[in-house]
Each structure stands twice: as C-alpha cells, then as structure tokens.
Amino acid sequence: MSALCEVEDLVLHFGRVRAVDGVNLRVDRGQVVALVGESGSGKSTVGRCVVRLLQPTSGRILLGGVDVTTLNRRRLRPHRHKVSIIFQDPAGSLDPRFRVGDIVAEPLRVGSERVPGRQRSARAHEMLEKVGLPARIAARFPHELSGGQRQRVGIARALVSGPDLLIADEPTSALDVSVQAAVLNLLADLQRDLGFGCLFITHDLSAVEYLADTVAVMYLGRIVESGRVLATPRHPYTQALLSASPWPDPDAQRARTRVVLSGELPSPADPPSGCRFHTRCPVAEARCRTEEPVLRRVEGGSVACHLVGEDGSGPQLITPAASRAAAPPAPPSPA
Ligand code: SF4
C-alpha cells in the first residue's frame, strides 16, 4: 500500500519547550490513523506540522512521496490540496464576515485548481449536502448556525477540494455530547465514501474505537506505543488511558480495573530523564529513571517500555481484551 503521508523523526521545539521530539508516523491511502494522548502531549502540533501551519525544527514530512517540509509558499501550492484540516473549535475556525457558501468554496478559489466562480458555488452546495446540510444554508453566516452545523461546514470546507489526507484535530471535543456521535458517524461515512486517509487526533478513546484502523499514543512529545493498541495495550500509559475512557456497557465499565496516574503531565520544557513516563508510571523500576526506552517492534505494533518483552508480554494493569469480548462497544448512534 502506498503511503499518503510519512512523518520522519519530526521535531518541533518552541525555545526550550520540546513540543514534538522525534515522531515517526505513516498514513496509508484510505486508512484512519488515530493519534491519541493527553492535552499537552504534542499530538495537535504534529497535525499542524503536516498541514504546514507550523514549521518543524527538524525531520521530514512527505506527502505522496514528495518532501514538503521546507517548501516555500509558491512551491507548496501544488501540494496544498493533498491535505486539509478540521479544527477543534468550529466557531473560531470559520470567518464570521463571510457567508457559509463562500467559506466552503474558499479552497477552490485559492488552491492549485483555481475553479471558476459558478463551479465553485455548485461544488460548495454539493459538499454541503454531502455533510448533511441543505444547500440553502450557503447564504447564512456562521453565527446563525448551531455548533454541530458549524462543524459540518468546517468538514465541508476541508473536503471540497478532494484532499487525499484529512487531519481531524479533536473534531468533536468542542461540541455538545448530543451531537458528537452524529459528527463521528458523518466522518466515518465520508471517509468510506470518499476514500481519503485520515489522521484523527483525539483524547477520546471511544471515538478511536469506532473510527481508527491503527492507533499511535503520544506522551510528552514522543510516540510510546502504536499498532492495535486498543485490543492489546502494552504500554502502562496506554493502559491507564484505556482504563479511564468511558465504556458503553455499565457492567463492563464497573468490571474494568481503574489505573490512576499520579501527578500531572510534566512540563515539555523539562521532560523527566530516562523514560519520560517514569514519574507517573505505577510499575516504574530504577533503570526507568536513567535509561530511555526505544520504540521497538513487538507483535501487532511497537512499544517503548523496558518491561515489555520481544513477544509483547509485559505489565498487565488492566484486562481490556476480556472486557471487550464481553461487551464490544457499539458504534455511536446518530443524534
Ligand atoms: Fe513505566 Fe519503566 Fe515502562 Fe517507562 S519504561 S513505561 S517507567 S515501566
């Protein structure tokens, strides 16, 4: 399978703050890769580097095999349409001075395609209908819409130019719970119909369960585990995240072990020595304070933990596989 996007040893430091510190990622055509972690883990910064809203300190970003890391605006223009982004806050990401139709059509006006005016508006209307909004909404302003409608407009704008890769940066976390499921369902349907690859950035593991083919877990600027991590979480941090995520079946929820992490996420300006997770890890050993674990291949994925063996055996803080078998999570129902 050809890679839509490859991120190689990506680093972004803001002064002393090491927001992203050596991240490798790959998204294939038609694949949904979830990037999960707590607020401050660096996951959104990775997404912003991929769309070139932020300039990495070092490393490479390849889109369709082309290194776009250091291209200037003019040379980047032919590649812009390959990737687009949906932001967390639909209200803040839509310019209140413009009508919805113009907002959705904007990428067709400024992109490499340069679509003529009448076609732009026809494609914007078509895209609005694809995201479940009536075409007449094109005449309204963002402030006249609900939060869910605004996020649908954001999705329409992101997809109108037919990108190969969509960066969905916490697309439901600013929405009411009642509309989150509907927006997730919409994204899943569009991804299936249009076939774009997706980097789905979230802290919501129940959304990941429903949408993602593969998962990468970030902690303090680094990926600590990737692969089929929901079925077989090896890293203690992944297990802690899973144990804290809500479960649709109350009995299964009660039966699950809860891993309580001590303390807050350390500052990325002064990350702990050795394993960055050692200050909060319930099974840390002496060497964890001095030796940094490398991300290495195990069956079904990769993990960075001294206690995980070559065969993937390691700390078992929770038993999610048993809970999952007993009560697989249902897909979100439309709100
Ligand atoms: Fe915990 Fe040590 Fe593994 Fe880090 S390397 S996750 S501190 S056991």
Tab-separated table of C-alpha atoms and ligand atoms in Angstrom:
chain	number	residue	atom	x	y	z
A	1	MET	CA	0.000	0.000	0.000
A	2	SER	CA	1.399	3.432	-0.906
A	3	ALA	CA	1.945	5.966	1.882
A	4	LEU	CA	-0.107	9.145	1.637
A	5	CYS	CA	1.884	10.741	4.382
A	6	GLU	CA	5.135	9.849	6.076
A	7	VAL	CA	6.453	11.762	9.052
A	8	GLU	CA	10.102	11.044	9.764
A	9	ASP	CA	11.828	11.958	13.013
A	10	LEU	CA	9.722	15.114	13.382
A	11	VAL	CA	10.953	17.630	15.938
A	12	LEU	CA	9.393	20.953	16.889
A	13	HIS	CA	10.855	22.962	19.751
A	14	PHE	CA	9.453	26.323	20.813
A	15	GLY	CA	12.522	27.685	22.575
A	16	ARG	CA	13.107	25.280	25.473
A	17	VAL	CA	9.706	23.625	25.060
A	18	ARG	CA	10.109	20.314	23.257
A	19	ALA	CA	6.552	20.045	21.928
A	20	VAL	CA	7.381	17.248	19.465
A	21	ASP	CA	10.564	15.288	19.942
A	22	GLY	CA	11.255	12.693	17.253
A	23	VAL	CA	7.910	11.436	15.940
A	24	ASN	CA	7.548	8.895	13.131
A	25	LEU	CA	4.139	8.245	11.580
A	26	ARG	CA	2.657	6.842	8.410
A	27	VAL	CA	-0.847	7.168	6.982
A	28	ASP	CA	-1.768	4.994	4.001
A	29	ARG	CA	-4.428	5.607	1.386
A	30	GLY	CA	-7.895	5.010	2.833
A	31	GLN	CA	-6.545	4.414	6.332
A	32	VAL	CA	-7.570	6.139	9.584
A	33	VAL	CA	-4.666	6.568	11.994
A	34	ALA	CA	-5.579	7.887	15.433
A	35	LEU	CA	-3.064	9.986	17.345
A	36	VAL	CA	-4.068	9.992	20.998
A	37	GLY	CA	-2.739	11.430	24.233
A	38	GLU	CA	-3.456	13.944	26.956
A	39	SER	CA	-3.664	17.648	26.343
A	40	GLY	CA	-0.054	18.878	26.036
A	41	SER	CA	1.281	15.603	24.599
A	42	GLY	CA	2.118	17.281	21.262
A	43	LYS	CA	-0.448	15.487	19.109
A	44	SER	CA	-2.089	18.628	17.671
A	45	THR	CA	1.342	20.108	16.973
A	46	VAL	CA	2.154	17.079	14.799
A	47	GLY	CA	-1.074	17.647	12.821
A	48	ARG	CA	-0.280	21.326	12.335
A	49	CYS	CA	3.193	20.473	11.065
A	50	VAL	CA	1.715	18.049	8.497
A	51	VAL	CA	-0.501	20.811	7.052
A	52	ARG	CA	2.462	23.205	7.334
A	53	LEU	CA	0.718	25.600	9.705
A	54	LEU	CA	3.826	25.132	11.832
A	55	GLN	CA	7.371	24.785	10.586
A	56	PRO	CA	9.231	21.828	12.158
A	57	THR	CA	12.613	22.348	13.774
A	58	SER	CA	13.870	19.215	12.004
A	59	GLY	CA	12.660	15.985	10.428
A	60	ARG	CA	10.737	15.359	7.206
A	61	ILE	CA	7.112	15.356	6.073
A	62	LEU	CA	6.407	13.539	2.829
A	63	LEU	CA	3.048	13.866	1.074
A	64	GLY	CA	2.599	11.287	-1.682
A	65	GLY	CA	6.369	10.741	-1.627
A	66	VAL	CA	7.204	14.466	-2.003
A	67	ASP	CA	9.161	16.111	0.795
A	68	VAL	CA	7.161	19.261	1.609
A	69	THR	CA	8.973	20.107	4.848
A	70	THR	CA	10.833	23.156	3.638
A	71	LEU	CA	8.911	24.178	0.503
A	72	ASN	CA	8.096	27.887	0.349
A	73	ARG	CA	4.504	29.086	-0.248
A	74	ARG	CA	4.814	29.099	-4.030
A	75	ARG	CA	6.346	25.641	-4.285
A	76	LEU	CA	3.948	24.264	-1.684
A	77	ARG	CA	0.863	25.433	-3.603
A	78	PRO	CA	0.593	22.359	-5.945
A	79	HIS	CA	0.626	20.089	-2.875
A	80	ARG	CA	-1.765	22.104	-0.681
A	81	HIS	CA	-4.874	20.358	-1.993
A	82	LYS	CA	-3.495	16.962	-0.933
A	83	VAL	CA	-4.073	17.657	2.736
A	84	SER	CA	-6.603	19.652	4.730
A	85	ILE	CA	-7.603	20.079	8.343
A	86	ILE	CA	-10.698	20.255	10.554
A	87	PHE	CA	-10.180	22.218	13.744
A	88	GLN	CA	-11.459	21.582	17.233
A	89	ASP	CA	-13.405	24.815	17.588
A	90	PRO	CA	-15.864	25.220	14.721
A	91	ALA	CA	-16.826	28.736	15.855
A	92	GLY	CA	-13.268	30.033	15.867
A	93	SER	CA	-12.261	28.375	12.604
A	94	LEU	CA	-14.943	29.977	10.399
A	95	ASP	CA	-14.525	33.641	9.438
A	96	PRO	CA	-17.673	35.367	10.768
A	97	ARG	CA	-17.569	38.010	7.987
A	98	PHE	CA	-18.236	35.503	5.214
A	99	ARG	CA	-21.288	33.526	4.205
A	100	VAL	CA	-21.140	29.749	4.541
A	101	GLY	CA	-21.104	29.220	0.756
A	102	ASP	CA	-18.026	31.425	0.370
A	103	ILE	CA	-16.284	29.765	3.312
A	104	VAL	CA	-16.799	26.280	1.875
A	105	ALA	CA	-15.755	27.382	-1.636
A	106	GLU	CA	-12.617	29.211	-0.460
A	107	PRO	CA	-10.155	26.300	-1.005
A	108	LEU	CA	-11.324	26.098	-4.636
A	109	ARG	CA	-10.516	29.804	-5.126
A	110	VAL	CA	-7.049	29.829	-3.626
A	111	GLY	CA	-5.894	26.245	-4.311
A	112	SER	CA	-3.883	24.990	-7.257
A	113	GLU	CA	-7.105	24.043	-9.072
A	114	ARG	CA	-8.420	27.671	-9.333
A	115	VAL	CA	-12.024	26.679	-10.083
A	116	PRO	CA	-14.163	29.383	-11.821
A	117	GLY	CA	-16.793	31.178	-9.656
A	118	ARG	CA	-20.015	29.454	-10.748
A	119	GLN	CA	-18.474	25.977	-10.484
A	120	ARG	CA	-17.099	26.870	-7.075
A	121	SER	CA	-20.508	27.662	-5.755
A	122	ALA	CA	-22.038	24.493	-7.305
A	123	ARG	CA	-19.346	22.353	-5.685
A	124	ALA	CA	-19.797	24.103	-2.354
A	125	HIS	CA	-23.558	23.384	-2.464
A	126	GLU	CA	-22.904	19.763	-3.363
A	127	MET	CA	-20.432	19.416	-0.494
A	128	LEU	CA	-22.851	20.990	1.978
A	129	GLU	CA	-25.435	18.372	1.029
A	130	LYS	CA	-22.824	15.609	1.435
A	131	VAL	CA	-22.238	16.695	5.022
A	132	GLY	CA	-25.973	16.648	5.725
A	133	LEU	CA	-26.762	20.370	5.407
A	134	PRO	CA	-29.301	21.893	2.996
A	135	ALA	CA	-27.683	23.890	0.164
A	136	ARG	CA	-29.703	26.963	1.200
A	137	ILE	CA	-27.522	27.241	4.311
A	138	ALA	CA	-24.835	28.633	1.972
A	139	ALA	CA	-26.483	32.065	2.269
A	140	ARG	CA	-26.185	32.175	6.072
A	141	PHE	CA	-23.379	33.446	8.307
A	142	PRO	CA	-21.591	31.156	10.811
A	143	HIS	CA	-23.189	32.858	13.838
A	144	GLU	CA	-26.624	31.812	12.561
A	145	LEU	CA	-25.713	28.106	12.856
A	146	SER	CA	-25.555	25.648	15.760
A	147	GLY	CA	-22.207	24.182	16.895
A	148	GLY	CA	-22.882	20.898	15.084
A	149	GLN	CA	-23.838	22.720	11.867
A	150	ARG	CA	-20.683	24.843	12.071
A	151	GLN	CA	-18.527	21.744	12.419
A	152	ARG	CA	-20.273	20.239	9.381
A	153	VAL	CA	-19.414	23.436	7.478
A	154	GLY	CA	-15.785	23.004	8.614
A	155	ILE	CA	-15.823	19.425	7.312
A	156	ALA	CA	-17.351	20.548	4.001
A	157	ARG	CA	-14.643	23.197	3.591
A	158	ALA	CA	-11.918	20.658	4.386
A	159	LEU	CA	-13.206	18.130	1.846
A	160	VAL	CA	-14.433	20.325	-1.010
A	161	SER	CA	-11.122	20.201	-2.878
A	162	GLY	CA	-10.922	16.392	-2.607
A	163	PRO	CA	-7.861	16.021	-0.355
A	164	ASP	CA	-6.050	12.693	-0.125
A	165	LEU	CA	-5.426	13.239	3.576
A	166	LEU	CA	-7.633	14.822	6.238
A	167	ILE	CA	-6.228	15.961	9.577
A	168	ALA	CA	-9.134	15.867	12.057
A	169	ASP	CA	-7.888	17.718	15.148
A	170	GLU	CA	-10.234	16.902	18.065
A	171	PRO	CA	-13.221	17.421	15.731
A	172	THR	CA	-15.871	16.671	18.353
A	173	SER	CA	-14.401	17.824	21.650
A	174	ALA	CA	-15.904	21.347	21.492
A	175	LEU	CA	-19.368	20.004	20.625
A	176	ASP	CA	-22.295	19.085	22.864
A	177	VAL	CA	-22.326	15.387	23.714
A	178	SER	CA	-25.640	15.084	21.865
A	179	VAL	CA	-24.055	15.977	18.504
A	180	GLN	CA	-20.642	14.355	18.911
A	181	ALA	CA	-21.879	10.935	17.788
A	182	ALA	CA	-23.583	12.402	14.713
A	183	VAL	CA	-20.379	14.161	13.631
A	184	LEU	CA	-18.337	10.975	14.191
A	185	ASN	CA	-20.820	8.982	12.135
A	186	LEU	CA	-20.613	11.584	9.388
A	187	LEU	CA	-16.811	11.451	9.315
A	188	ALA	CA	-16.863	7.655	9.157
A	189	ASP	CA	-19.381	7.668	6.277
A	190	LEU	CA	-17.457	10.324	4.324
A	191	GLN	CA	-14.173	8.507	4.834
A	192	ARG	CA	-15.707	5.292	3.496
A	193	ASP	CA	-17.374	7.012	0.519
A	194	LEU	CA	-14.552	9.352	-0.495
A	195	GLY	CA	-11.636	7.099	0.493
A	196	PHE	CA	-9.348	9.760	1.964
A	197	GLY	CA	-6.724	8.876	4.556
A	198	CYS	CA	-7.221	10.461	7.953
A	199	LEU	CA	-5.010	11.435	10.859
A	200	PHE	CA	-7.558	11.541	13.660
A	201	ILE	CA	-6.195	13.493	16.628
A	202	THR	CA	-8.097	12.962	19.849
A	203	HIS	CA	-8.053	12.231	23.554
A	204	ASP	CA	-11.369	10.374	23.214
A	205	LEU	CA	-10.593	6.676	23.042
A	206	SER	CA	-14.229	5.720	22.480
A	207	ALA	CA	-14.126	7.686	19.211
A	208	VAL	CA	-10.886	5.930	18.278
A	209	GLU	CA	-12.506	2.567	18.856
A	210	TYR	CA	-15.115	3.356	16.249
A	211	LEU	CA	-13.068	5.088	13.571
A	212	ALA	CA	-9.408	4.109	13.564
A	213	ASP	CA	-7.581	1.294	11.776
A	214	THR	CA	-4.468	1.859	13.846
A	215	VAL	CA	-3.539	3.985	16.859
A	216	ALA	CA	-0.412	5.876	17.926
A	217	VAL	CA	-0.199	7.002	21.561
A	218	MET	CA	1.795	10.152	22.369
A	219	TYR	CA	3.279	11.160	25.700
A	220	LEU	CA	5.272	14.335	26.181
A	221	GLY	CA	6.287	14.787	22.542
A	222	ARG	CA	7.049	11.139	21.754
A	223	ILE	CA	5.108	8.135	20.494
A	224	VAL	CA	5.179	5.479	23.206
A	225	GLU	CA	3.052	2.834	21.513
A	226	SER	CA	1.441	2.197	18.138
A	227	GLY	CA	-0.487	-0.514	16.349
A	228	ARG	CA	-3.539	-2.450	17.596
A	229	VAL	CA	-3.255	-0.834	20.976
A	230	LEU	CA	-6.926	-0.984	21.960
A	231	ALA	CA	-7.062	-4.777	21.714
A	232	THR	CA	-3.622	-5.388	23.196
A	233	PRO	CA	-2.320	-2.336	25.076
A	234	ARG	CA	1.249	-2.992	26.272
A	235	HIS	CA	2.483	0.371	27.497
A	236	PRO	CA	1.398	1.309	31.048
A	237	TYR	CA	0.347	4.777	29.809
A	238	THR	CA	-1.914	3.305	27.116
A	239	GLN	CA	-3.443	1.010	29.706
A	240	ALA	CA	-4.072	3.974	32.001
A	241	LEU	CA	-5.744	5.936	29.196
A	242	LEU	CA	-7.921	2.961	28.324
A	243	SER	CA	-8.910	2.358	31.910
A	244	ALA	CA	-10.109	5.959	32.206
A	245	SER	CA	-12.166	6.002	28.991
A	246	PRO	CA	-15.963	5.622	29.253
A	247	TRP	CA	-17.467	2.301	28.230
A	248	PRO	CA	-20.949	1.937	26.723
A	249	ASP	CA	-21.925	-1.051	28.862
A	250	PRO	CA	-22.228	-0.029	32.574
A	251	ASP	CA	-21.497	-3.598	33.800
A	252	ALA	CA	-18.367	-3.841	31.672
A	253	GLN	CA	-17.399	-0.351	32.857
A	254	ARG	CA	-17.687	-1.395	36.501
A	255	ALA	CA	-15.746	-4.617	35.866
A	256	ARG	CA	-12.741	-2.791	34.453
A	257	THR	CA	-9.700	-2.059	36.550
A	258	ARG	CA	-9.002	1.621	37.004
A	259	VAL	CA	-5.381	2.781	36.732
A	260	VAL	CA	-4.994	6.116	38.474
A	261	LEU	CA	-1.970	8.088	37.343
A	262	SER	CA	-0.278	10.229	39.944
A	263	GLY	CA	0.552	13.853	39.216
A	264	GLU	CA	0.206	15.999	36.138
A	265	LEU	CA	1.861	15.743	32.742
A	266	PRO	CA	5.415	17.086	33.316
A	267	SER	CA	6.492	20.235	31.511
A	268	PRO	CA	7.783	19.636	27.964
A	269	ALA	CA	10.369	22.335	28.764
A	270	ASP	CA	11.931	19.987	31.311
A	271	PRO	CA	10.990	16.381	30.497
A	272	PRO	CA	11.983	13.693	33.028
A	273	SER	CA	15.209	11.769	32.435
A	274	GLY	CA	15.128	8.148	31.257
A	275	CYS	CA	11.574	7.107	30.423
A	276	ARG	CA	9.540	10.310	30.287
A	277	PHE	CA	6.615	8.482	31.868
A	278	HIS	CA	8.553	7.240	34.909
A	279	THR	CA	7.308	9.999	37.253
A	280	ARG	CA	3.733	8.699	36.855
A	281	CYS	CA	4.215	5.054	35.966
A	282	PRO	CA	2.781	2.635	38.569
A	283	VAL	CA	5.340	-0.084	37.670
A	284	ALA	CA	8.488	2.026	37.146
A	285	GLU	CA	11.822	0.448	38.100
A	286	ALA	CA	15.144	2.050	38.980
A	287	ARG	CA	16.506	1.884	35.422
A	288	CYS	CA	13.410	3.716	34.120
A	289	ARG	CA	14.785	6.885	35.736
A	290	THR	CA	18.042	6.777	33.777
A	291	GLU	CA	17.592	4.660	30.628
A	292	GLU	CA	15.301	5.905	27.891
A	293	PRO	CA	13.349	3.025	26.292
A	294	VAL	CA	13.396	2.937	22.485
A	295	LEU	CA	10.271	2.344	20.412
A	296	ARG	CA	10.685	-1.216	19.155
A	297	ARG	CA	8.627	-3.703	17.181
A	298	VAL	CA	6.550	-6.261	19.025
A	299	GLU	CA	3.761	-8.420	17.695
A	300	GLY	CA	0.934	-6.201	16.452
A	301	GLY	CA	2.766	-2.893	16.798
A	302	SER	CA	5.574	-1.001	18.515
A	303	VAL	CA	6.138	-0.027	22.130
A	304	ALA	CA	8.680	1.944	24.185
A	305	CYS	CA	8.850	0.310	27.619
A	306	HIS	CA	11.657	-1.601	29.333
A	307	LEU	CA	9.233	-4.112	30.801
A	308	VAL	CA	7.665	-5.257	27.537
A	309	GLY	CA	9.368	-8.333	26.095
A	310	GLU	CA	10.022	-9.249	22.453
A	311	ASP	CA	6.840	-11.324	22.423
A	312	GLY	CA	4.791	-8.347	23.682
A	313	SER	CA	4.396	-9.692	27.204
A	314	GLY	CA	4.649	-7.102	29.962
A	315	PRO	CA	2.790	-5.229	32.699
A	316	GLN	CA	-0.908	-6.121	32.788
A	317	LEU	CA	-2.551	-3.277	34.682
A	318	ILE	CA	-5.945	-3.842	33.048
A	319	THR	CA	-7.659	-6.601	31.098
A	320	PRO	CA	-9.374	-4.698	28.290
A	321	ALA	CA	-9.391	-7.670	25.916
A	322	ALA	CA	-11.651	-9.598	28.301
A	323	SER	CA	-13.970	-6.607	28.748
A	324	ARG	CA	-14.099	-6.020	25.011
A	325	ALA	CA	-15.001	-9.637	24.323
A	326	ALA	CA	-17.800	-9.431	26.863
A	327	ALA	CA	-19.188	-6.125	25.661
A	328	PRO	CA	-17.869	-4.753	22.383
A	329	PRO	CA	-18.598	-1.025	22.139
A	330	ALA	CA	-21.484	-0.134	19.861
A	331	PRO	CA	-20.937	2.447	17.120
A	332	PRO	CA	-22.260	5.872	18.080
A	333	SER	CA	-25.896	6.318	17.216
A	334	PRO	CA	-26.985	9.380	15.245
A	335	ALA	CA	-28.109	12.245	17.468
B	1	SF4	FE1	6.967	2.544	33.143
B	1	SF4	FE2	9.564	1.998	33.013
B	1	SF4	FE3	7.949	1.153	31.088
B	1	SF4	FE4	8.522	3.736	31.337
B	1	SF4	S1	9.949	2.088	30.839
B	1	SF4	S2	6.538	2.868	30.961
B	1	SF4	S3	8.626	3.967	33.552
B	1	SF4	S4	7.903	0.515	33.240
